[in-house]
Tab-separated table of C-alpha atoms in Angstrom:
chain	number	residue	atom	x	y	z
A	255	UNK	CA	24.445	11.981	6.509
A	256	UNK	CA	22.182	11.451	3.580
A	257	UNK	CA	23.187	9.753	0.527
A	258	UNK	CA	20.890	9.479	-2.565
A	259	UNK	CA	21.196	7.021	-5.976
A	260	UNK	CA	18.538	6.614	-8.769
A	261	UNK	CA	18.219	3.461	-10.224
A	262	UNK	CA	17.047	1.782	-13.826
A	263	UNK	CA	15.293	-1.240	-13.549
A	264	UNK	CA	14.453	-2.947	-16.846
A	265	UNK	CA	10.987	-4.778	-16.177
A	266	UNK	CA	9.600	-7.392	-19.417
A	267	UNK	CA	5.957	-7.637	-18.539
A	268	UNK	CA	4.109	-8.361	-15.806
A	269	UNK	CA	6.205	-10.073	-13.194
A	270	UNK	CA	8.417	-9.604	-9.630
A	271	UNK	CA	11.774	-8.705	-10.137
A	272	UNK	CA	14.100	-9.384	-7.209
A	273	UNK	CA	15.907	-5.997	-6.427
A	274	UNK	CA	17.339	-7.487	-3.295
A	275	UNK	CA	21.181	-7.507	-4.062
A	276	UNK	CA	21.154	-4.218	-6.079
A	277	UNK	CA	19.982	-2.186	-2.673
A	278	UNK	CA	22.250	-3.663	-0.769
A	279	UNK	CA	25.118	-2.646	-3.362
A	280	UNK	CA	23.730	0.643	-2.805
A	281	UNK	CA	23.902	0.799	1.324
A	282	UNK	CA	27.492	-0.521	1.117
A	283	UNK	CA	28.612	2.011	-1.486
A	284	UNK	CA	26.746	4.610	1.496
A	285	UNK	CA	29.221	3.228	3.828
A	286	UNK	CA	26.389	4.684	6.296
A	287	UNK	CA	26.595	1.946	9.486
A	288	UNK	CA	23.765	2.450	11.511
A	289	UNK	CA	20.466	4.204	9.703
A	290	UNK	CA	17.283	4.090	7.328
A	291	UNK	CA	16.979	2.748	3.724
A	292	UNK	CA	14.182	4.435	1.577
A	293	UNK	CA	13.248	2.794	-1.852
A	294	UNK	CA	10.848	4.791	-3.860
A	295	UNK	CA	9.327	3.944	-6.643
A	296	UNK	CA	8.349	6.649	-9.528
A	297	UNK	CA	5.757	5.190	-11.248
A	298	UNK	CA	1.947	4.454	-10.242
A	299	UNK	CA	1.636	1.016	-12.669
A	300	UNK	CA	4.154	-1.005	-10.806
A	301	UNK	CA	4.808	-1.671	-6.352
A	302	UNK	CA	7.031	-3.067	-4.308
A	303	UNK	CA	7.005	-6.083	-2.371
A	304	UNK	CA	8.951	-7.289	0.393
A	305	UNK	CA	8.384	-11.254	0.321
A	306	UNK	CA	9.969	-14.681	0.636
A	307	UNK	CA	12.991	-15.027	-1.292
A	308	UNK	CA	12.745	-18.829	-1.481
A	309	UNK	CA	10.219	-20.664	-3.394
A	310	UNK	CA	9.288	-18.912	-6.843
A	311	UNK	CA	6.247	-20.537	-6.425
A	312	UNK	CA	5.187	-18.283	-3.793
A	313	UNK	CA	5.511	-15.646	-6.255
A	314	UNK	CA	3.412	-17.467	-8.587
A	315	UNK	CA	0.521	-17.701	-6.361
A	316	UNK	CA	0.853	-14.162	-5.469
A	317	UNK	CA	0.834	-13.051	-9.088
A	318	UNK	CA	-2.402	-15.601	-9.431
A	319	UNK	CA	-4.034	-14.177	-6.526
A	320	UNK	CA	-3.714	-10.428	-7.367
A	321	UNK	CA	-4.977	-11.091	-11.115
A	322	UNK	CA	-7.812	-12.412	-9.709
A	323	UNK	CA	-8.862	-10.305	-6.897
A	324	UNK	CA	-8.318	-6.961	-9.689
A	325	UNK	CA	-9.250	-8.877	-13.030
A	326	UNK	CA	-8.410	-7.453	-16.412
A	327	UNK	CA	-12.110	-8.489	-17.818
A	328	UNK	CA	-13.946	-5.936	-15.693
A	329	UNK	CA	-15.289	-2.628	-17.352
A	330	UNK	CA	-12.885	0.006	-16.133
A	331	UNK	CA	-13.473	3.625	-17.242
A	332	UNK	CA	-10.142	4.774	-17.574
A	333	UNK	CA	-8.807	1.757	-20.659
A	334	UNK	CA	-7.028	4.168	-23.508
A	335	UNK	CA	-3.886	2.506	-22.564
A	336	UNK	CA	-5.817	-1.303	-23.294
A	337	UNK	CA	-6.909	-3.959	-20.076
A	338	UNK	CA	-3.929	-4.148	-18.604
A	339	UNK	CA	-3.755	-0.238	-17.591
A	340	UNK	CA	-6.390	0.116	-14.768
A	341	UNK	CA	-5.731	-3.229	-13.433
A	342	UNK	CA	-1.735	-1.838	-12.632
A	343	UNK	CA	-3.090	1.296	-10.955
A	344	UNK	CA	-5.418	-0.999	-8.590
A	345	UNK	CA	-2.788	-3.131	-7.636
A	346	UNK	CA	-0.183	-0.812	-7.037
A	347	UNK	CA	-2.588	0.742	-4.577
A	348	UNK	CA	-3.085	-2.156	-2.801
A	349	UNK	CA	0.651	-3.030	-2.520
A	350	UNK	CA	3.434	-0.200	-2.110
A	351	UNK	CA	4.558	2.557	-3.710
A	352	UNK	CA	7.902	2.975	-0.735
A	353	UNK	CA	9.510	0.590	1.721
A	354	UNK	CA	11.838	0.963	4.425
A	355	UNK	CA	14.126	-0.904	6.087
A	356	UNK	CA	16.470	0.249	8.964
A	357	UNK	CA	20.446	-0.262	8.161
A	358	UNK	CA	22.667	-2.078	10.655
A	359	UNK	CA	26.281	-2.676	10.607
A	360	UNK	CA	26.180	-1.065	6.933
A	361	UNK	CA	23.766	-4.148	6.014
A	362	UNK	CA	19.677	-4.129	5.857
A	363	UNK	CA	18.078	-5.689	8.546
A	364	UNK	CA	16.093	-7.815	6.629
A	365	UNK	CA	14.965	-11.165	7.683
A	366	UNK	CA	16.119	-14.239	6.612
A	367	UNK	CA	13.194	-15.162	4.022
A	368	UNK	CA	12.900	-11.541	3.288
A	369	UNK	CA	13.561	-10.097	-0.382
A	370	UNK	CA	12.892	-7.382	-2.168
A	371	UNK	CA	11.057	-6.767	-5.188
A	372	UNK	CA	9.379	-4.863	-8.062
A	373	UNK	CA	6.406	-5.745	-8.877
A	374	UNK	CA	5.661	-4.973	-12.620
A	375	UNK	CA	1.746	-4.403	-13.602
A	376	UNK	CA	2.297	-3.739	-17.084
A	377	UNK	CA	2.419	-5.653	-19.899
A	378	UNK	CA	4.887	-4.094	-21.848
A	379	UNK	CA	8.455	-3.721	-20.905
A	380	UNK	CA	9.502	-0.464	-19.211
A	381	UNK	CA	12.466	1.000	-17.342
A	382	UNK	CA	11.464	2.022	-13.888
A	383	UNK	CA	12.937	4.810	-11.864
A	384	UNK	CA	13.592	3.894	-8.209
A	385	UNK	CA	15.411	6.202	-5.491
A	386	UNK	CA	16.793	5.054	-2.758
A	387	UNK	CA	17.789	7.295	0.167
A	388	UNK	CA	19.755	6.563	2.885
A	389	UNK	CA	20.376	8.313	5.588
A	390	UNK	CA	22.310	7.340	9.007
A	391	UNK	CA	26.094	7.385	10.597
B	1	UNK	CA	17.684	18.544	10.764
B	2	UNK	CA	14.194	17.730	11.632
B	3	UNK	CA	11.350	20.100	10.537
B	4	UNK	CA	7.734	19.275	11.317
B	5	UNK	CA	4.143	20.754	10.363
B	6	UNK	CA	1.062	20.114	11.216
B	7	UNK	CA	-2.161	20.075	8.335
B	8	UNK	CA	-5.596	20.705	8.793
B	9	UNK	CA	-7.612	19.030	5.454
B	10	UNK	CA	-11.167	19.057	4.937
B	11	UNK	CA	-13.046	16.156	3.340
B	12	UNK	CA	-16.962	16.340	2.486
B	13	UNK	CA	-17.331	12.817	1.858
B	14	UNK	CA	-16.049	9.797	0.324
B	15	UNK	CA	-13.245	10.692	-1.891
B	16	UNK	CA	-9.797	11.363	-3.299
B	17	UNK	CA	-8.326	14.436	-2.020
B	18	UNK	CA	-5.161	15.975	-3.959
B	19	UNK	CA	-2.803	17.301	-1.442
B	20	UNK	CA	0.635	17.037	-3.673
B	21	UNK	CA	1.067	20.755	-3.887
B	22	UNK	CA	0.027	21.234	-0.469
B	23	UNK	CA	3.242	18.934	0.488
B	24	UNK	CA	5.223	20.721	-1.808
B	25	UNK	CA	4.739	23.836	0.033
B	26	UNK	CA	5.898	22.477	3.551
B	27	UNK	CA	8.583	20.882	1.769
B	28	UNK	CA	9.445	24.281	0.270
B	29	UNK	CA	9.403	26.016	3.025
B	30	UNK	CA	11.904	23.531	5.079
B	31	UNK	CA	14.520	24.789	3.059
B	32	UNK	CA	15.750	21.058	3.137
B	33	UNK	CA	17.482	20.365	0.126
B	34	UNK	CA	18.088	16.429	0.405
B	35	UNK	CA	16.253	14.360	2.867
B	36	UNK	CA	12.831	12.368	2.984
B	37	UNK	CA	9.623	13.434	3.804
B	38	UNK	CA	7.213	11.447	5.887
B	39	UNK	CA	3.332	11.973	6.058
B	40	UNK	CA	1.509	10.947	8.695
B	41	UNK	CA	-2.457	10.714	8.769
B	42	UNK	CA	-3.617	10.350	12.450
B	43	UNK	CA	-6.811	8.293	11.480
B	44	UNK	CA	-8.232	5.139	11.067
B	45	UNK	CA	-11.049	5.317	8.756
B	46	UNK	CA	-9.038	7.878	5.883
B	47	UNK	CA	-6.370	7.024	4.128
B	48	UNK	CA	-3.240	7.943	1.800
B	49	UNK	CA	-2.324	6.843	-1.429
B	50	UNK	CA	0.150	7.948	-4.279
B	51	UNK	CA	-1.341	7.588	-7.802
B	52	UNK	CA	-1.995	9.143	-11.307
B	53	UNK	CA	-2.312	12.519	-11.087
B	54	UNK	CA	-3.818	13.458	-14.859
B	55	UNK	CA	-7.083	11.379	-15.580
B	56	UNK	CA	-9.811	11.328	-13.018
B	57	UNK	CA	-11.036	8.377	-14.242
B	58	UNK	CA	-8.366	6.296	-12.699
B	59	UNK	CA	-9.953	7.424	-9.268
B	60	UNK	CA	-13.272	6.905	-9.988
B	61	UNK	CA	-11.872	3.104	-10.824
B	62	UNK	CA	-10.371	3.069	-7.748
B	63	UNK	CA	-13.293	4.587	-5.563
B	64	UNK	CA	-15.529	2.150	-7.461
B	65	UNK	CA	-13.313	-1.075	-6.969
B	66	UNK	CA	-12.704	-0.322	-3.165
B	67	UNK	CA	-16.872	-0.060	-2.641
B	68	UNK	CA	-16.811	-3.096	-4.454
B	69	UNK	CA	-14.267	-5.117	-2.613
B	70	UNK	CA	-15.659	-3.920	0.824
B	71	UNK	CA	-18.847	-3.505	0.699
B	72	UNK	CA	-21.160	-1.439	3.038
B	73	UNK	CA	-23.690	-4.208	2.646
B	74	UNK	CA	-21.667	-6.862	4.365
B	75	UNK	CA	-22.915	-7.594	8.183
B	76	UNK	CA	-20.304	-6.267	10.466
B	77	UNK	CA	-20.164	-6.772	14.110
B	78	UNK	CA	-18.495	-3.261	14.352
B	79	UNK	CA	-21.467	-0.851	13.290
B	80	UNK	CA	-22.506	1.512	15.980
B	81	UNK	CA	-21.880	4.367	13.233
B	82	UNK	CA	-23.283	2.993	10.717
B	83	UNK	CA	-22.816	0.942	7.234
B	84	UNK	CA	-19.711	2.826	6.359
B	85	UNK	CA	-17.803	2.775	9.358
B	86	UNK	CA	-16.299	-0.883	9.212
B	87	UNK	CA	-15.692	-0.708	5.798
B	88	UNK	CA	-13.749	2.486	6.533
B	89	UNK	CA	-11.539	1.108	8.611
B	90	UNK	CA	-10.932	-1.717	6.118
B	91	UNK	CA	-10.336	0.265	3.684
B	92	UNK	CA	-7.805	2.364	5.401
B	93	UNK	CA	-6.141	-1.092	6.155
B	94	UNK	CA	-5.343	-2.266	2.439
B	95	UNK	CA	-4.264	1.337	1.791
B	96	UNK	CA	-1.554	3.299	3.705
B	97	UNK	CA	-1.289	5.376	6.768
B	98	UNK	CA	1.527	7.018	5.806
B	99	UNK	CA	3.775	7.491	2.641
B	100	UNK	CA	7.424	7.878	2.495
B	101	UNK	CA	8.950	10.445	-0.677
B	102	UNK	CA	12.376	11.484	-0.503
B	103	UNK	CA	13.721	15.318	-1.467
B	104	UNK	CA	16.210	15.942	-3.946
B	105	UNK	CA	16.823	20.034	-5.003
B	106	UNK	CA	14.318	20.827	-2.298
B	107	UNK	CA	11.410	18.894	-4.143
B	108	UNK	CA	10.480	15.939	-4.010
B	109	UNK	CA	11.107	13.046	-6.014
B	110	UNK	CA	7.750	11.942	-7.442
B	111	UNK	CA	7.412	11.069	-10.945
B	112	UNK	CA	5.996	12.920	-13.804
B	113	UNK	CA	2.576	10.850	-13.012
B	114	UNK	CA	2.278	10.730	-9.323
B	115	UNK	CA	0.359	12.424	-7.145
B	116	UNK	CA	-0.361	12.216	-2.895
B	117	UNK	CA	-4.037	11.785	-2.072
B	118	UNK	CA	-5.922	11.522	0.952
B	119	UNK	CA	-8.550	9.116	0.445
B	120	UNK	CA	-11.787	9.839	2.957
B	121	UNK	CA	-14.017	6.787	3.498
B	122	UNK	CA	-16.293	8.638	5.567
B	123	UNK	CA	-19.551	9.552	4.405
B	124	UNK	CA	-19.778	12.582	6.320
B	125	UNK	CA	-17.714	16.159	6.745
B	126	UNK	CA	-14.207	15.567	8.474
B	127	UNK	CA	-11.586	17.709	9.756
B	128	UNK	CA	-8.332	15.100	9.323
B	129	UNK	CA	-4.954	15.808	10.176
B	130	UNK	CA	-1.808	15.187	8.550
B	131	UNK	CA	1.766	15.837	9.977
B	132	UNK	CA	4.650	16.011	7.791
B	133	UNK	CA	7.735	15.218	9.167
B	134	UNK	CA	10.934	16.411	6.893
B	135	UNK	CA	14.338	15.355	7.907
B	136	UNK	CA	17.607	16.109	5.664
B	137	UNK	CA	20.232	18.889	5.087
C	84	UNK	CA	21.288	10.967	16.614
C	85	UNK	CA	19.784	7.602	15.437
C	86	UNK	CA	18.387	4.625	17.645
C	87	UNK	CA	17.817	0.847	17.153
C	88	UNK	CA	16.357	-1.547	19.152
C	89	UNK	CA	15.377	-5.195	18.558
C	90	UNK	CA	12.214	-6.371	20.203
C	91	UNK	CA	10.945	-10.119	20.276
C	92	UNK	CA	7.206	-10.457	20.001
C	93	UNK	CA	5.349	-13.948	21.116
C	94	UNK	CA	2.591	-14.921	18.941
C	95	UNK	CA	-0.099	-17.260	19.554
C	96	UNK	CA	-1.962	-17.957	16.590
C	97	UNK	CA	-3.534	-15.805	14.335
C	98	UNK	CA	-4.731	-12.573	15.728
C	99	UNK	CA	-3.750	-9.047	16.248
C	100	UNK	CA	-1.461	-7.877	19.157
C	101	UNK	CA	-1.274	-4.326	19.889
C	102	UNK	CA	2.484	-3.344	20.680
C	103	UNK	CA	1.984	0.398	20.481
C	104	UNK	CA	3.344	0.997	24.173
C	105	UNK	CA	6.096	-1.344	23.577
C	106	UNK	CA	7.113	1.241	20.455
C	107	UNK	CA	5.830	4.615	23.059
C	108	UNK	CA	8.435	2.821	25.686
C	109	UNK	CA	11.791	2.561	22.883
C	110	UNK	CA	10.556	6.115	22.323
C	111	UNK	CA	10.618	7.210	25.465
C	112	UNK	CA	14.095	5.413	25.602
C	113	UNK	CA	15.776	6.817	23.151
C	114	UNK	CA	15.279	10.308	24.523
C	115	UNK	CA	14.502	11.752	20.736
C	116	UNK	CA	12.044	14.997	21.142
C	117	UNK	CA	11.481	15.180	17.458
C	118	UNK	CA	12.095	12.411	14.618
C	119	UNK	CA	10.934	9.688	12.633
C	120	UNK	CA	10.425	6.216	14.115
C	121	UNK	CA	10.241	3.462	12.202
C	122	UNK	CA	9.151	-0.109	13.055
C	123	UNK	CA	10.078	-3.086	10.439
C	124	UNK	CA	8.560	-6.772	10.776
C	125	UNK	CA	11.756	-8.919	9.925
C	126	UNK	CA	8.736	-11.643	8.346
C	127	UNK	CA	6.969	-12.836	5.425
C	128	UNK	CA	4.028	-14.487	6.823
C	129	UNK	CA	3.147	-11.176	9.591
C	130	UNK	CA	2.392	-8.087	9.003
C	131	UNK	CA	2.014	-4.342	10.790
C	132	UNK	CA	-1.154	-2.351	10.487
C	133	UNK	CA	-2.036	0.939	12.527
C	134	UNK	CA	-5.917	0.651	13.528
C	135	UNK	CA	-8.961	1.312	16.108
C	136	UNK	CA	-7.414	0.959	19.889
C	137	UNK	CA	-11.039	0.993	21.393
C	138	UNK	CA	-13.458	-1.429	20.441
C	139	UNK	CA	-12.204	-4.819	19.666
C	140	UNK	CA	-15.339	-5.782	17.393
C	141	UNK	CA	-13.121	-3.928	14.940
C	142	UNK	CA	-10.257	-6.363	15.227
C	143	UNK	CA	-12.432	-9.062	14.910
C	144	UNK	CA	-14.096	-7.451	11.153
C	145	UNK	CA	-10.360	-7.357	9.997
C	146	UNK	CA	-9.781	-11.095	10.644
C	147	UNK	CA	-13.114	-12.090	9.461
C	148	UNK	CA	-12.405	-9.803	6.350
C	149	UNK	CA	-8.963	-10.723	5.396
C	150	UNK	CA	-9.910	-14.911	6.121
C	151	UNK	CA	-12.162	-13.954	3.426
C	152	UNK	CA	-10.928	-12.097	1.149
C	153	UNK	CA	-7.821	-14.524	0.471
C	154	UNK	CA	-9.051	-17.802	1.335
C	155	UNK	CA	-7.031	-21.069	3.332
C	156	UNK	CA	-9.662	-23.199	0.718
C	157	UNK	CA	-8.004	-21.659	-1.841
C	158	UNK	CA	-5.721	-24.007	-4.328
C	159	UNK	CA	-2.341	-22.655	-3.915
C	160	UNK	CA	1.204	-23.918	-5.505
C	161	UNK	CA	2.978	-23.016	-2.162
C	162	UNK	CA	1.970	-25.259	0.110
C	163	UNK	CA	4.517	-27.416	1.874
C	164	UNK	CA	3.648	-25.975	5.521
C	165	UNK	CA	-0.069	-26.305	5.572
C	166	UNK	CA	-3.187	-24.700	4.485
C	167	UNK	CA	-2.296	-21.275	6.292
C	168	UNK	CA	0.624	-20.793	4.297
C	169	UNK	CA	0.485	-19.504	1.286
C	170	UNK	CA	-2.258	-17.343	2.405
C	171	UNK	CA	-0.284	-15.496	5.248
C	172	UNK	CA	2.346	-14.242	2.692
C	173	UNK	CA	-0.629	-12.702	0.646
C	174	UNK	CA	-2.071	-11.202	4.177
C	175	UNK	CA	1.139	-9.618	4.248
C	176	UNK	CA	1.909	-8.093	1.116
C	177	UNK	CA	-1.924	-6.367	1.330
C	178	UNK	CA	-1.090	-4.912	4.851
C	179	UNK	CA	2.338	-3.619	6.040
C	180	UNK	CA	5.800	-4.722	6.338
C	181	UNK	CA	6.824	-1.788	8.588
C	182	UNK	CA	5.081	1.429	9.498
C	183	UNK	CA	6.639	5.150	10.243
C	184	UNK	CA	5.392	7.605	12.634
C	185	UNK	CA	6.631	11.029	13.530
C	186	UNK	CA	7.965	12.270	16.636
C	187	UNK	CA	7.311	15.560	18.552
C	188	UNK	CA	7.651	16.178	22.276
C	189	UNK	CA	9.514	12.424	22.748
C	190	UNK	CA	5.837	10.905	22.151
C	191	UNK	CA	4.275	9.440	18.879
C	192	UNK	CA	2.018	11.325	17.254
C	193	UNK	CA	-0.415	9.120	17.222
C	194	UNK	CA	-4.197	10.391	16.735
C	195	UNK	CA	-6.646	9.642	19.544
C	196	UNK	CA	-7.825	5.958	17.957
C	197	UNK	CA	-4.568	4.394	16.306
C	198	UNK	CA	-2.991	1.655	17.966
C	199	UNK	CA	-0.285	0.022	16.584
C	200	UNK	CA	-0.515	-4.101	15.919
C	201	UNK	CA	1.503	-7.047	14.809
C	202	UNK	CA	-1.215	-9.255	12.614
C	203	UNK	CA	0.076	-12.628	12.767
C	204	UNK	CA	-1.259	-14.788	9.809
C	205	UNK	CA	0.224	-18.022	10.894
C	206	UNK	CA	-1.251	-21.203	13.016
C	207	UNK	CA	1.290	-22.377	15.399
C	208	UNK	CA	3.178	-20.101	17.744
C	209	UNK	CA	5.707	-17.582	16.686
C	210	UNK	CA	8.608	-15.473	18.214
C	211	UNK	CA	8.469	-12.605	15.824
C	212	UNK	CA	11.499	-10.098	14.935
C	213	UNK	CA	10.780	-6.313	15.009
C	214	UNK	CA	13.389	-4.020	14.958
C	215	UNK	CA	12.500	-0.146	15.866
C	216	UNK	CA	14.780	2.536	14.629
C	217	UNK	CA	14.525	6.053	15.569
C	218	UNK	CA	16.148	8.948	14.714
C	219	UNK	CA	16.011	12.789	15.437
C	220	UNK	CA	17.367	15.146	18.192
């Protein structure tokens, strides 16, 4: 069985937005038991993490880190949409785009410290598009 | 039900390779209406990725920032191919090996922006193959 | 038909462990001819990459790379459990938090020089979660 849902996410700037509870919502609503959980993400300016769900402050440092290692103050060619634009394409790159997670007992399988997020590159607020697909028994 | 192909792409060098309409195609031909479709590259010194698919800029930034970050003038014990075969498999590391999209209508779901690349860090001619695996109903 | 297993991996430190006939012998298990399998890291501070089975020198290049590229020097907010940390979860989110690869003839379809490895990023020992789900017919 395959069941399909699109979700909104409303993102403020440049941030991780834990995501965590609405997929689950969705894999209970699936009433699928045993299976796979796709997220996809539309967009090539914002990623998806799965990280500790713990500490905001390891959040922190990973937002630090990543501004550093793809900094806004280098010359980029492609800047019509200002210094925040090529910067969001890098770092999606280096992060993810999909993520899957097997289903158990109708419930992800996720770890104990494990959550799920966005992980907004842009500065401006947007509403992201995210399908998640689920298929199992 | 499970439908698999196998692709053949040539690459002539270090470089993003668009193969979104090739993927279509398969996915076309399936006949699978809902479902997800994996791709699969079976090599460890090319890549995939899933990015802007109008400017060509936004590759070159990307080309340019991964020479950047791992750069063929670093000493590596690994070199019996030369300076761009660690950095290759590096590379390949921070990116992805494979890339999940689910199918909705018998397309899949990508957004208006995104497009699938195979990104060759090789600096010479390469025959790399890609199996797409669709599953779905 | 779908298939899960949970596997326990012992980890000794920071290093890579190849567990891709572990995954070949679920495979086998399972008795799937053609499907997806999937393999998810139930962790925040490991991580899954698919890389060169031959010549451990390569191995080696990726630790070297990765020690350097995010730093245990580094000042980090995160850092109740030591030095090693804060900069595992970062490992992590640049590699791979689970990894999918096709089926055909009950076998992975691996190419000739991927092997599939847990990357532990942590000091001290570790009994690491992995759950493998397969599905096909």
């Amino acid at each position: 069985m395959h069941y399909q849902q699109l979700l909104k996410i409303p993102t403020k700037g440049k941030s991780l937005y834990k995501i965590t509870s609405k997929i689950e919502s969705v894999v209970a609503e699936s009433g699928i038991k045993t299976g796979l959980c796709t997220i996809f993400l539309r967009h090539t300016s914002a990623s998806l993490i799965i990280q500790e769900n713990a500490d905001p402050d390891v959040l922190l440092d990973l937002s630090n880190f990543l501004a550093k290692l793809v900094p806004e103050s280098a010359p980029y060619i492609h800047n019509a949409e200002g210094p925040d634009d090529m910067p969001a394409h890098i770092r999606t790159v280096l992060t993810h785009t999909s993520e899957q997670i097997p289903i158990a007992q109708n419930r992800l399988v996720l770890g104990t410290w494990q959550g799920i997020y966005i992980w907004e590159h842009r500065d401006r607020s947007h509403q992201r598009e995210l399908v998640v697909h689920i298929m199992g028994e």
